[in-house]
Amino acid sequence: MTNILDSLDYGERGRVLIVEDATALARAAAELVIATVHDAVDRDGDATIALSGGSTPKEMGRLLAQESYRERLPWENVHVFWGDERWVPLESPENNAGEAKRAYLDSVGIPAANVHPFQTVGITPEQSATQYEAIIRSGVRDGTSGVPAFDLVLLGMCDDGHTASLFPGTAAIHEKERLVVSHEVPKLNATRLTMTPPLLNAGLNVVFLAAGAGKAERLAEVLEGPVDVDQLPSQVVRPKGGPTWIVDRAAAASLAKLNPR
Ligand code: 6PG
């Protein structure tokens, strides 16, 4: 990645790469996808990616759909999943997979069979979670821990500290057995499906994308404050070697490591 302005090491909590702004973040993320896919395809013949919802990956996706990026990826060898999903039909603007399909996946030439949205119609949320876990187990190679290991897990962090659909105060943060669960999120009064920590943490490259001043305070708490995964679920993401955070200047602004007194 060429547009990195600064890099900070937080040990197990991760490594932070700072870029100028949201546009630079999308570019860095697109380059990361390309590099990770090539490594995985060279090594294993295909690449598996778990995408997140939110605005940041959408910008990245729009770039990937541009010809200069699109032609750099062997789309027929790329398999796309989602780290979390809302309990709405694929057609809904709230559906993470539907939005990614409409924004870019439908125009990059990836085979339909390589795109794996959650089923949110004609099934219960519990059945959908179980089914998604089975699809992942059959389509994603196991890592050293015996859990399927995505080549790349892309995550976002909301300003309430949640990541994927692991919301503050929910039991899913502590799930140890199931790799995917459905749950009610009281603060949203909504059903969400989400990958759980054992699956997210098995990822070979686990990367948070965060942009904007609204994330600054929470990011400082997650990386530099006391560990409290119930309040700050993003802290539960601890893959081997730590996650990578690609953030823009605005999101990094409150990090003490960046602004030593
Ligand atoms: C969801 C998301 C969530 C998202 C963050 C960041 O709730 O659907 O998957 O975890 O990634 O809220 O979203 P932005 O990129 O829009 O800030």
PDB file of C-alpha atoms and ligand atoms in Angstrom:
ATOM      1  CA  MET A   1       0.000   0.000   0.000  1.00  0.00           C
ATOM      2  CA  THR A   2       1.519   3.277  -1.027  1.00  0.00           C
ATOM      3  CA  ASN A   3      -0.718   5.896   0.534  1.00  0.00           C
ATOM      4  CA  ILE A   4       0.003   5.089   4.206  1.00  0.00           C
ATOM      5  CA  LEU A   5       0.892   8.248   6.166  1.00  0.00           C
ATOM      6  CA  ASP A   6       1.685   6.631   9.498  1.00  0.00           C
ATOM      7  CA  SER A   7       1.679   3.233  11.157  1.00  0.00           C
ATOM      8  CA  LEU A   8       1.125   2.477  14.855  1.00  0.00           C
ATOM      9  CA  ASP A   9       1.696  -0.823  16.646  1.00  0.00           C
ATOM     10  CA  TYR A  10      -0.808  -1.893  19.310  1.00  0.00           C
ATOM     11  CA  GLY A  11       0.483  -5.437  19.709  1.00  0.00           C
ATOM     12  CA  GLU A  12      -2.361  -7.949  20.070  1.00  0.00           C
ATOM     13  CA  ARG A  13      -4.905  -5.151  19.652  1.00  0.00           C
ATOM     14  CA  GLY A  14      -3.609  -4.588  16.180  1.00  0.00           C
ATOM     15  CA  ARG A  15      -1.633  -2.461  13.820  1.00  0.00           C
ATOM     16  CA  VAL A  16      -3.022   0.857  12.658  1.00  0.00           C
ATOM     17  CA  LEU A  17      -2.331   2.215   9.193  1.00  0.00           C
ATOM     18  CA  ILE A  18      -3.381   5.829   8.728  1.00  0.00           C
ATOM     19  CA  VAL A  19      -4.411   7.278   5.384  1.00  0.00           C
ATOM     20  CA  GLU A  20      -5.526  10.772   4.445  1.00  0.00           C
ATOM     21  CA  ASP A  21      -9.290  10.495   4.058  1.00  0.00           C
ATOM     22  CA  ALA A  22     -12.196   8.238   3.117  1.00  0.00           C
ATOM     23  CA  THR A  23     -11.184   8.205  -0.550  1.00  0.00           C
ATOM     24  CA  ALA A  24      -7.662   7.106   0.315  1.00  0.00           C
ATOM     25  CA  LEU A  25      -9.150   4.489   2.648  1.00  0.00           C
ATOM     26  CA  ALA A  26     -11.239   3.001  -0.161  1.00  0.00           C
ATOM     27  CA  ARG A  27      -8.153   2.920  -2.374  1.00  0.00           C
ATOM     28  CA  ALA A  28      -6.033   1.257   0.311  1.00  0.00           C
ATOM     29  CA  ALA A  29      -8.783  -1.310   0.920  1.00  0.00           C
ATOM     30  CA  ALA A  30      -9.092  -2.088  -2.795  1.00  0.00           C
ATOM     31  CA  GLU A  31      -5.323  -2.601  -3.044  1.00  0.00           C
ATOM     32  CA  LEU A  32      -5.437  -4.825   0.023  1.00  0.00           C
ATOM     33  CA  VAL A  33      -8.173  -6.968  -1.518  1.00  0.00           C
ATOM     34  CA  ILE A  34      -6.162  -7.325  -4.726  1.00  0.00           C
ATOM     35  CA  ALA A  35      -2.948  -8.269  -2.910  1.00  0.00           C
ATOM     36  CA  THR A  36      -4.682 -10.720  -0.564  1.00  0.00           C
ATOM     37  CA  VAL A  37      -6.616 -12.388  -3.365  1.00  0.00           C
ATOM     38  CA  HIS A  38      -3.454 -12.881  -5.423  1.00  0.00           C
ATOM     39  CA  ASP A  39      -1.579 -14.377  -2.462  1.00  0.00           C
ATOM     40  CA  ALA A  40      -4.436 -16.766  -1.712  1.00  0.00           C
ATOM     41  CA  VAL A  41      -5.006 -17.775  -5.340  1.00  0.00           C
ATOM     42  CA  ASP A  42      -1.270 -18.396  -5.843  1.00  0.00           C
ATOM     43  CA  ARG A  43      -1.208 -20.523  -2.702  1.00  0.00           C
ATOM     44  CA  ASP A  44      -4.567 -22.316  -2.768  1.00  0.00           C
ATOM     45  CA  GLY A  45      -6.207 -21.707  -6.146  1.00  0.00           C
ATOM     46  CA  ASP A  46      -8.972 -19.519  -4.756  1.00  0.00           C
ATOM     47  CA  ALA A  47      -9.634 -16.734  -2.281  1.00  0.00           C
ATOM     48  CA  THR A  48     -12.385 -16.332   0.317  1.00  0.00           C
ATOM     49  CA  ILE A  49     -13.490 -12.923   1.584  1.00  0.00           C
ATOM     50  CA  ALA A  50     -15.992 -11.951   4.280  1.00  0.00           C
ATOM     51  CA  LEU A  51     -17.357  -8.451   3.639  1.00  0.00           C
ATOM     52  CA  SER A  52     -18.988  -6.130   6.122  1.00  0.00           C
ATOM     53  CA  GLY A  53     -21.945  -3.839   5.783  1.00  0.00           C
ATOM     54  CA  GLY A  54     -21.653  -0.096   6.094  1.00  0.00           C
ATOM     55  CA  SER A  55     -20.501   2.643   3.792  1.00  0.00           C
ATOM     56  CA  THR A  56     -16.737   2.084   3.681  1.00  0.00           C
ATOM     57  CA  PRO A  57     -16.653  -1.253   1.845  1.00  0.00           C
ATOM     58  CA  LYS A  58     -19.174   0.141  -0.609  1.00  0.00           C
ATOM     59  CA  GLU A  59     -16.724   2.834  -1.704  1.00  0.00           C
ATOM     60  CA  MET A  60     -14.027   0.180  -1.996  1.00  0.00           C
ATOM     61  CA  GLY A  61     -16.367  -1.929  -4.102  1.00  0.00           C
ATOM     62  CA  ARG A  62     -17.169   0.923  -6.452  1.00  0.00           C
ATOM     63  CA  LEU A  63     -13.437   1.252  -7.093  1.00  0.00           C
ATOM     64  CA  LEU A  64     -13.092  -2.495  -7.665  1.00  0.00           C
ATOM     65  CA  ALA A  65     -15.815  -2.243 -10.300  1.00  0.00           C
ATOM     66  CA  GLN A  66     -13.785   0.303 -12.291  1.00  0.00           C
ATOM     67  CA  GLU A  67     -12.018  -1.319 -15.191  1.00  0.00           C
ATOM     68  CA  SER A  68      -8.479  -0.487 -14.022  1.00  0.00           C
ATOM     69  CA  TYR A  69      -9.104  -2.364 -10.751  1.00  0.00           C
ATOM     70  CA  ARG A  70     -11.583  -4.955 -11.998  1.00  0.00           C
ATOM     71  CA  GLU A  71      -9.176  -6.426 -14.507  1.00  0.00           C
ATOM     72  CA  ARG A  72      -6.550  -6.967 -11.797  1.00  0.00           C
ATOM     73  CA  LEU A  73      -8.669  -9.591 -10.019  1.00  0.00           C
ATOM     74  CA  PRO A  74      -9.285 -13.233 -11.059  1.00  0.00           C
ATOM     75  CA  TRP A  75     -12.976 -12.956 -10.131  1.00  0.00           C
ATOM     76  CA  GLU A  76     -13.744 -16.567 -11.065  1.00  0.00           C
ATOM     77  CA  ASN A  77     -11.477 -17.627  -8.164  1.00  0.00           C
ATOM     78  CA  VAL A  78     -12.926 -15.211  -5.594  1.00  0.00           C
ATOM     79  CA  HIS A  79     -15.636 -16.292  -3.137  1.00  0.00           C
ATOM     80  CA  VAL A  80     -17.552 -13.618  -1.286  1.00  0.00           C
ATOM     81  CA  PHE A  81     -19.452 -13.957   2.007  1.00  0.00           C
ATOM     82  CA  TRP A  82     -20.827 -11.464   4.535  1.00  0.00           C
ATOM     83  CA  GLY A  83     -19.783 -11.104   8.158  1.00  0.00           C
ATOM     84  CA  ASP A  84     -23.221  -9.905   9.117  1.00  0.00           C
ATOM     85  CA  GLU A  85     -26.665  -9.302   7.679  1.00  0.00           C
ATOM     86  CA  ARG A  86     -29.958  -7.628   8.464  1.00  0.00           C
ATOM     87  CA  TRP A  87     -33.142  -9.691   8.482  1.00  0.00           C
ATOM     88  CA  VAL A  88     -34.569  -8.137   5.325  1.00  0.00           C
ATOM     89  CA  PRO A  89     -34.878  -9.466   1.756  1.00  0.00           C
ATOM     90  CA  LEU A  90     -31.944  -9.190  -0.636  1.00  0.00           C
ATOM     91  CA  GLU A  91     -33.895  -6.523  -2.552  1.00  0.00           C
ATOM     92  CA  SER A  92     -34.004  -4.198   0.460  1.00  0.00           C
ATOM     93  CA  PRO A  93     -31.598  -1.225   0.599  1.00  0.00           C
ATOM     94  CA  GLU A  94     -30.893  -2.415   4.172  1.00  0.00           C
ATOM     95  CA  ASN A  95     -29.538  -5.771   2.985  1.00  0.00           C
ATOM     96  CA  ASN A  96     -25.722  -5.744   3.049  1.00  0.00           C
ATOM     97  CA  ALA A  97     -25.297  -8.360   0.335  1.00  0.00           C
ATOM     98  CA  GLY A  98     -27.993  -6.837  -1.862  1.00  0.00           C
ATOM     99  CA  GLU A  99     -26.381  -3.416  -1.605  1.00  0.00           C
ATOM    100  CA  ALA A 100     -22.937  -4.801  -2.482  1.00  0.00           C
ATOM    101  CA  LYS A 101     -24.401  -6.695  -5.429  1.00  0.00           C
ATOM    102  CA  ARG A 102     -26.174  -3.619  -6.752  1.00  0.00           C
ATOM    103  CA  ALA A 103     -23.238  -1.271  -6.090  1.00  0.00           C
ATOM    104  CA  TYR A 104     -20.531  -3.371  -7.691  1.00  0.00           C
ATOM    105  CA  LEU A 105     -20.594  -7.180  -7.461  1.00  0.00           C
ATOM    106  CA  ASP A 106     -23.152  -7.556 -10.234  1.00  0.00           C
ATOM    107  CA  SER A 107     -20.881  -5.648 -12.619  1.00  0.00           C
ATOM    108  CA  VAL A 108     -17.469  -7.217 -12.011  1.00  0.00           C
ATOM    109  CA  GLY A 109     -18.052 -10.577 -13.656  1.00  0.00           C
ATOM    110  CA  ILE A 110     -17.856 -12.731 -10.535  1.00  0.00           C
ATOM    111  CA  PRO A 111     -19.755 -16.014 -11.087  1.00  0.00           C
ATOM    112  CA  ALA A 112     -23.113 -15.994  -9.256  1.00  0.00           C
ATOM    113  CA  ALA A 113     -22.160 -19.269  -7.552  1.00  0.00           C
ATOM    114  CA  ASN A 114     -19.216 -17.501  -5.875  1.00  0.00           C
ATOM    115  CA  VAL A 115     -21.441 -14.952  -4.136  1.00  0.00           C
ATOM    116  CA  HIS A 116     -22.895 -16.186  -0.847  1.00  0.00           C
ATOM    117  CA  PRO A 117     -25.548 -13.944   0.708  1.00  0.00           C
ATOM    118  CA  PHE A 118     -27.452 -15.039   3.818  1.00  0.00           C
ATOM    119  CA  GLN A 119     -30.911 -16.428   3.038  1.00  0.00           C
ATOM    120  CA  THR A 120     -33.401 -14.058   4.661  1.00  0.00           C
ATOM    121  CA  VAL A 121     -36.674 -15.228   3.133  1.00  0.00           C
ATOM    122  CA  GLY A 122     -38.607 -18.510   3.528  1.00  0.00           C
ATOM    123  CA  ILE A 123     -36.559 -19.658   6.520  1.00  0.00           C
ATOM    124  CA  THR A 124     -36.203 -18.692  10.185  1.00  0.00           C
ATOM    125  CA  PRO A 125     -33.239 -16.590  11.322  1.00  0.00           C
ATOM    126  CA  GLU A 126     -31.924 -19.560  13.350  1.00  0.00           C
ATOM    127  CA  GLN A 127     -32.133 -21.851  10.315  1.00  0.00           C
ATOM    128  CA  SER A 128     -30.436 -19.250   8.178  1.00  0.00           C
ATOM    129  CA  ALA A 129     -27.530 -18.935  10.634  1.00  0.00           C
ATOM    130  CA  THR A 130     -27.101 -22.725  10.794  1.00  0.00           C
ATOM    131  CA  GLN A 131     -27.275 -22.977   7.011  1.00  0.00           C
ATOM    132  CA  TYR A 132     -24.696 -20.202   6.574  1.00  0.00           C
ATOM    133  CA  GLU A 133     -22.321 -21.938   8.959  1.00  0.00           C
ATOM    134  CA  ALA A 134     -22.670 -25.137   6.896  1.00  0.00           C
ATOM    135  CA  ILE A 135     -21.995 -23.246   3.650  1.00  0.00           C
ATOM    136  CA  ILE A 136     -18.883 -21.704   5.196  1.00  0.00           C
ATOM    137  CA  ARG A 137     -17.679 -25.050   6.537  1.00  0.00           C
ATOM    138  CA  SER A 138     -17.985 -26.615   3.104  1.00  0.00           C
ATOM    139  CA  GLY A 139     -16.573 -23.665   1.136  1.00  0.00           C
ATOM    140  CA  VAL A 140     -13.799 -22.224   3.287  1.00  0.00           C
ATOM    141  CA  ARG A 141     -10.643 -24.144   4.160  1.00  0.00           C
ATOM    142  CA  ASP A 142      -9.960 -24.813   7.839  1.00  0.00           C
ATOM    143  CA  GLY A 143      -7.165 -22.905   9.489  1.00  0.00           C
ATOM    144  CA  THR A 144      -4.812 -24.253  12.130  1.00  0.00           C
ATOM    145  CA  SER A 145      -7.518 -24.101  14.824  1.00  0.00           C
ATOM    146  CA  GLY A 146      -9.822 -26.391  12.816  1.00  0.00           C
ATOM    147  CA  VAL A 147     -12.159 -23.468  12.132  1.00  0.00           C
ATOM    148  CA  PRO A 148     -12.687 -22.205   8.560  1.00  0.00           C
ATOM    149  CA  ALA A 149     -10.174 -19.427   7.910  1.00  0.00           C
ATOM    150  CA  PHE A 150     -11.203 -16.699   5.475  1.00  0.00           C
ATOM    151  CA  ASP A 151      -8.310 -15.274   3.523  1.00  0.00           C
ATOM    152  CA  LEU A 152      -9.667 -11.827   4.284  1.00  0.00           C
ATOM    153  CA  VAL A 153     -12.231 -10.631   6.810  1.00  0.00           C
ATOM    154  CA  LEU A 154     -13.186  -6.994   6.273  1.00  0.00           C
ATOM    155  CA  LEU A 155     -14.874  -5.330   9.214  1.00  0.00           C
ATOM    156  CA  GLY A 156     -16.254  -1.927  10.058  1.00  0.00           C
ATOM    157  CA  MET A 157     -16.699  -0.362  13.461  1.00  0.00           C
ATOM    158  CA  CYS A 158     -19.735   1.687  14.332  1.00  0.00           C
ATOM    159  CA  ASP A 159     -19.389   4.647  16.677  1.00  0.00           C
ATOM    160  CA  ASP A 160     -21.100   2.537  19.385  1.00  0.00           C
ATOM    161  CA  GLY A 161     -18.132   0.103  19.224  1.00  0.00           C
ATOM    162  CA  HIS A 162     -20.008  -2.725  17.503  1.00  0.00           C
ATOM    163  CA  THR A 163     -18.464  -4.705  14.704  1.00  0.00           C
ATOM    164  CA  ALA A 164     -20.119  -7.182  12.331  1.00  0.00           C
ATOM    165  CA  SER A 165     -23.469  -7.473  14.214  1.00  0.00           C
ATOM    166  CA  LEU A 166     -21.829  -8.025  17.597  1.00  0.00           C
ATOM    167  CA  PHE A 167     -23.591  -5.270  19.524  1.00  0.00           C
ATOM    168  CA  PRO A 168     -22.728  -4.086  23.043  1.00  0.00           C
ATOM    169  CA  GLY A 169     -24.318  -6.236  25.731  1.00  0.00           C
ATOM    170  CA  THR A 170     -25.264  -9.171  23.480  1.00  0.00           C
ATOM    171  CA  ALA A 171     -24.459 -12.822  24.260  1.00  0.00           C
ATOM    172  CA  ALA A 172     -23.074 -13.366  20.744  1.00  0.00           C
ATOM    173  CA  ILE A 173     -19.892 -11.557  21.819  1.00  0.00           C
ATOM    174  CA  HIS A 174     -19.103 -14.579  24.020  1.00  0.00           C
ATOM    175  CA  GLU A 175     -20.208 -17.341  21.633  1.00  0.00           C
ATOM    176  CA  LYS A 176     -17.613 -20.117  21.587  1.00  0.00           C
ATOM    177  CA  GLU A 177     -19.204 -22.950  19.584  1.00  0.00           C
ATOM    178  CA  ARG A 178     -21.399 -21.631  16.801  1.00  0.00           C
ATOM    179  CA  LEU A 179     -19.653 -19.760  13.999  1.00  0.00           C
ATOM    180  CA  VAL A 180     -22.751 -17.860  12.897  1.00  0.00           C
ATOM    181  CA  VAL A 181     -25.730 -16.839  15.012  1.00  0.00           C
ATOM    182  CA  SER A 182     -28.975 -14.932  14.677  1.00  0.00           C
ATOM    183  CA  HIS A 183     -30.104 -12.681  17.489  1.00  0.00           C
ATOM    184  CA  GLU A 184     -32.414  -9.880  18.456  1.00  0.00           C
ATOM    185  CA  VAL A 185     -30.641  -6.594  18.977  1.00  0.00           C
ATOM    186  CA  PRO A 186     -32.752  -4.728  21.541  1.00  0.00           C
ATOM    187  CA  LYS A 187     -31.380  -1.264  20.799  1.00  0.00           C
ATOM    188  CA  LEU A 188     -32.380  -1.674  17.138  1.00  0.00           C
ATOM    189  CA  ASN A 189     -35.470  -3.757  17.808  1.00  0.00           C
ATOM    190  CA  ALA A 190     -34.262  -5.856  14.884  1.00  0.00           C
ATOM    191  CA  THR A 191     -32.970  -9.316  14.041  1.00  0.00           C
ATOM    192  CA  ARG A 192     -29.380  -9.589  12.902  1.00  0.00           C
ATOM    193  CA  LEU A 193     -27.253 -12.462  11.652  1.00  0.00           C
ATOM    194  CA  THR A 194     -23.589 -12.368  12.470  1.00  0.00           C
ATOM    195  CA  MET A 195     -20.359 -14.299  12.343  1.00  0.00           C
ATOM    196  CA  THR A 196     -19.062 -14.914  15.867  1.00  0.00           C
ATOM    197  CA  PRO A 197     -15.606 -14.320  17.357  1.00  0.00           C
ATOM    198  CA  PRO A 198     -14.244 -17.866  16.752  1.00  0.00           C
ATOM    199  CA  LEU A 199     -14.875 -17.481  13.018  1.00  0.00           C
ATOM    200  CA  LEU A 200     -13.805 -13.836  12.702  1.00  0.00           C
ATOM    201  CA  ASN A 201     -10.632 -14.548  14.668  1.00  0.00           C
ATOM    202  CA  ALA A 202      -9.677 -17.532  12.504  1.00  0.00           C
ATOM    203  CA  GLY A 203      -9.306 -15.190   9.514  1.00  0.00           C
ATOM    204  CA  LEU A 204      -5.853 -15.087   7.950  1.00  0.00           C
ATOM    205  CA  ASN A 205      -6.111 -11.322   7.417  1.00  0.00           C
ATOM    206  CA  VAL A 206      -8.613  -9.458   9.545  1.00  0.00           C
ATOM    207  CA  VAL A 207      -8.908  -5.809   8.632  1.00  0.00           C
ATOM    208  CA  PHE A 208     -11.058  -3.029  10.060  1.00  0.00           C
ATOM    209  CA  LEU A 209     -11.848  -0.031   7.864  1.00  0.00           C
ATOM    210  CA  ALA A 210     -12.873   3.113   9.730  1.00  0.00           C
ATOM    211  CA  ALA A 211     -13.282   6.659   8.485  1.00  0.00           C
ATOM    212  CA  GLY A 212     -14.525   9.929   9.896  1.00  0.00           C
ATOM    213  CA  ALA A 213     -14.358  11.987  13.076  1.00  0.00           C
ATOM    214  CA  GLY A 214     -17.395  10.146  14.482  1.00  0.00           C
ATOM    215  CA  LYS A 215     -15.178   7.076  15.041  1.00  0.00           C
ATOM    216  CA  ALA A 216     -12.254   8.856  16.721  1.00  0.00           C
ATOM    217  CA  GLU A 217     -13.206   8.592  20.380  1.00  0.00           C
ATOM    218  CA  ARG A 218     -14.361   4.978  20.104  1.00  0.00           C
ATOM    219  CA  LEU A 219     -11.251   3.937  18.207  1.00  0.00           C
ATOM    220  CA  ALA A 220      -9.060   5.380  20.984  1.00  0.00           C
ATOM    221  CA  GLU A 221     -11.088   3.441  23.575  1.00  0.00           C
ATOM    222  CA  VAL A 222     -10.894   0.206  21.613  1.00  0.00           C
ATOM    223  CA  LEU A 223      -7.135   0.421  21.106  1.00  0.00           C
ATOM    224  CA  GLU A 224      -5.919   2.300  24.157  1.00  0.00           C
ATOM    225  CA  GLY A 225      -8.624   1.987  26.830  1.00  0.00           C
ATOM    226  CA  PRO A 226      -9.413  -0.823  29.273  1.00  0.00           C
ATOM    227  CA  VAL A 227     -10.604  -4.091  27.749  1.00  0.00           C
ATOM    228  CA  ASP A 228     -14.377  -4.351  28.078  1.00  0.00           C
ATOM    229  CA  VAL A 229     -15.674  -6.485  25.236  1.00  0.00           C
ATOM    230  CA  ASP A 230     -19.277  -6.205  26.433  1.00  0.00           C
ATOM    231  CA  GLN A 231     -19.206  -2.459  25.883  1.00  0.00           C
ATOM    232  CA  LEU A 232     -16.705  -2.451  23.025  1.00  0.00           C
ATOM    233  CA  PRO A 233     -17.318  -5.617  20.974  1.00  0.00           C
ATOM    234  CA  SER A 234     -14.661  -4.563  18.455  1.00  0.00           C
ATOM    235  CA  GLN A 235     -12.127  -5.529  21.133  1.00  0.00           C
ATOM    236  CA  VAL A 236     -13.154  -9.183  20.855  1.00  0.00           C
ATOM    237  CA  VAL A 237     -11.567  -9.317  17.397  1.00  0.00           C
ATOM    238  CA  ARG A 238      -8.116 -10.692  18.161  1.00  0.00           C
ATOM    239  CA  PRO A 239      -6.877 -12.906  15.325  1.00  0.00           C
ATOM    240  CA  LYS A 240      -3.390 -14.342  15.556  1.00  0.00           C
ATOM    241  CA  GLY A 241      -0.979 -11.445  15.163  1.00  0.00           C
ATOM    242  CA  GLY A 242      -3.756  -8.909  15.810  1.00  0.00           C
ATOM    243  CA  PRO A 243      -6.127  -7.216  13.392  1.00  0.00           C
ATOM    244  CA  THR A 244      -5.064  -4.469  10.990  1.00  0.00           C
ATOM    245  CA  TRP A 245      -6.901  -1.179  11.216  1.00  0.00           C
ATOM    246  CA  ILE A 246      -6.889   1.060   8.150  1.00  0.00           C
ATOM    247  CA  VAL A 247      -8.250   4.397   9.284  1.00  0.00           C
ATOM    248  CA  ASP A 248      -8.285   7.934   7.998  1.00  0.00           C
ATOM    249  CA  ARG A 249      -6.720  10.919   9.794  1.00  0.00           C
ATOM    250  CA  ALA A 250     -10.074  11.974  11.223  1.00  0.00           C
ATOM    251  CA  ALA A 251     -10.745   8.571  12.794  1.00  0.00           C
ATOM    252  CA  ALA A 252      -7.188   8.430  14.182  1.00  0.00           C
ATOM    253  CA  ALA A 253      -7.328  11.933  15.655  1.00  0.00           C
ATOM    254  CA  SER A 254      -7.874  10.893  19.303  1.00  0.00           C
ATOM    255  CA  LEU A 255      -5.180   8.203  19.491  1.00  0.00           C
ATOM    256  CA  ALA A 256      -2.728   9.082  22.276  1.00  0.00           C
ATOM    257  CA  LYS A 257       0.037   7.225  20.453  1.00  0.00           C
ATOM    258  CA  LEU A 258      -0.355   9.660  17.590  1.00  0.00           C
ATOM    259  CA  ASN A 259      -0.545  12.733  19.793  1.00  0.00           C
ATOM    260  CA  PRO A 260       1.909  12.090  22.664  1.00  0.00           C
ATOM    261  CA  ARG A 261       1.699  14.777  25.320  1.00  0.00           C
TER     262      ARG A 261
HETATM  263  C1  6PG B   1     -23.671  -3.391  10.143  1.00  0.00           C
HETATM  264  C2  6PG B   1     -22.258  -3.391   9.815  1.00  0.00           C
HETATM  265  C3  6PG B   1     -21.409  -2.677  10.809  1.00  0.00           C
HETATM  266  C4  6PG B   1     -20.632  -1.656  10.037  1.00  0.00           C
HETATM  267  C5  6PG B   1     -20.232  -0.508  10.912  1.00  0.00           C
HETATM  268  C6  6PG B   1     -19.455   0.570  10.177  1.00  0.00           C
HETATM  269  O1  6PG B   1     -24.078  -3.015  11.255  1.00  0.00           O
HETATM  270  O2  6PG B   1     -24.392  -3.764   9.237  1.00  0.00           O
HETATM  271  O3  6PG B   1     -21.738  -4.508   9.271  1.00  0.00           O
HETATM  272  O4  6PG B   1     -20.611  -3.492  11.590  1.00  0.00           O
HETATM  273  O5  6PG B   1     -19.540  -2.242   9.413  1.00  0.00           O
HETATM  274  O6  6PG B   1     -21.378   0.025  11.479  1.00  0.00           O
HETATM  275  O7  6PG B   1     -20.194   1.147   9.157  1.00  0.00           O
HETATM  276  P1  6PG B   1     -19.641   2.333   8.236  1.00  0.00           P
HETATM  277  O8  6PG B   1     -18.584   1.766   7.348  1.00  0.00           O
HETATM  278  O9  6PG B   1     -20.848   2.803   7.468  1.00  0.00           O
HETATM  279  O10 6PG B   1     -19.113   3.370   9.167  1.00  0.00           O
END
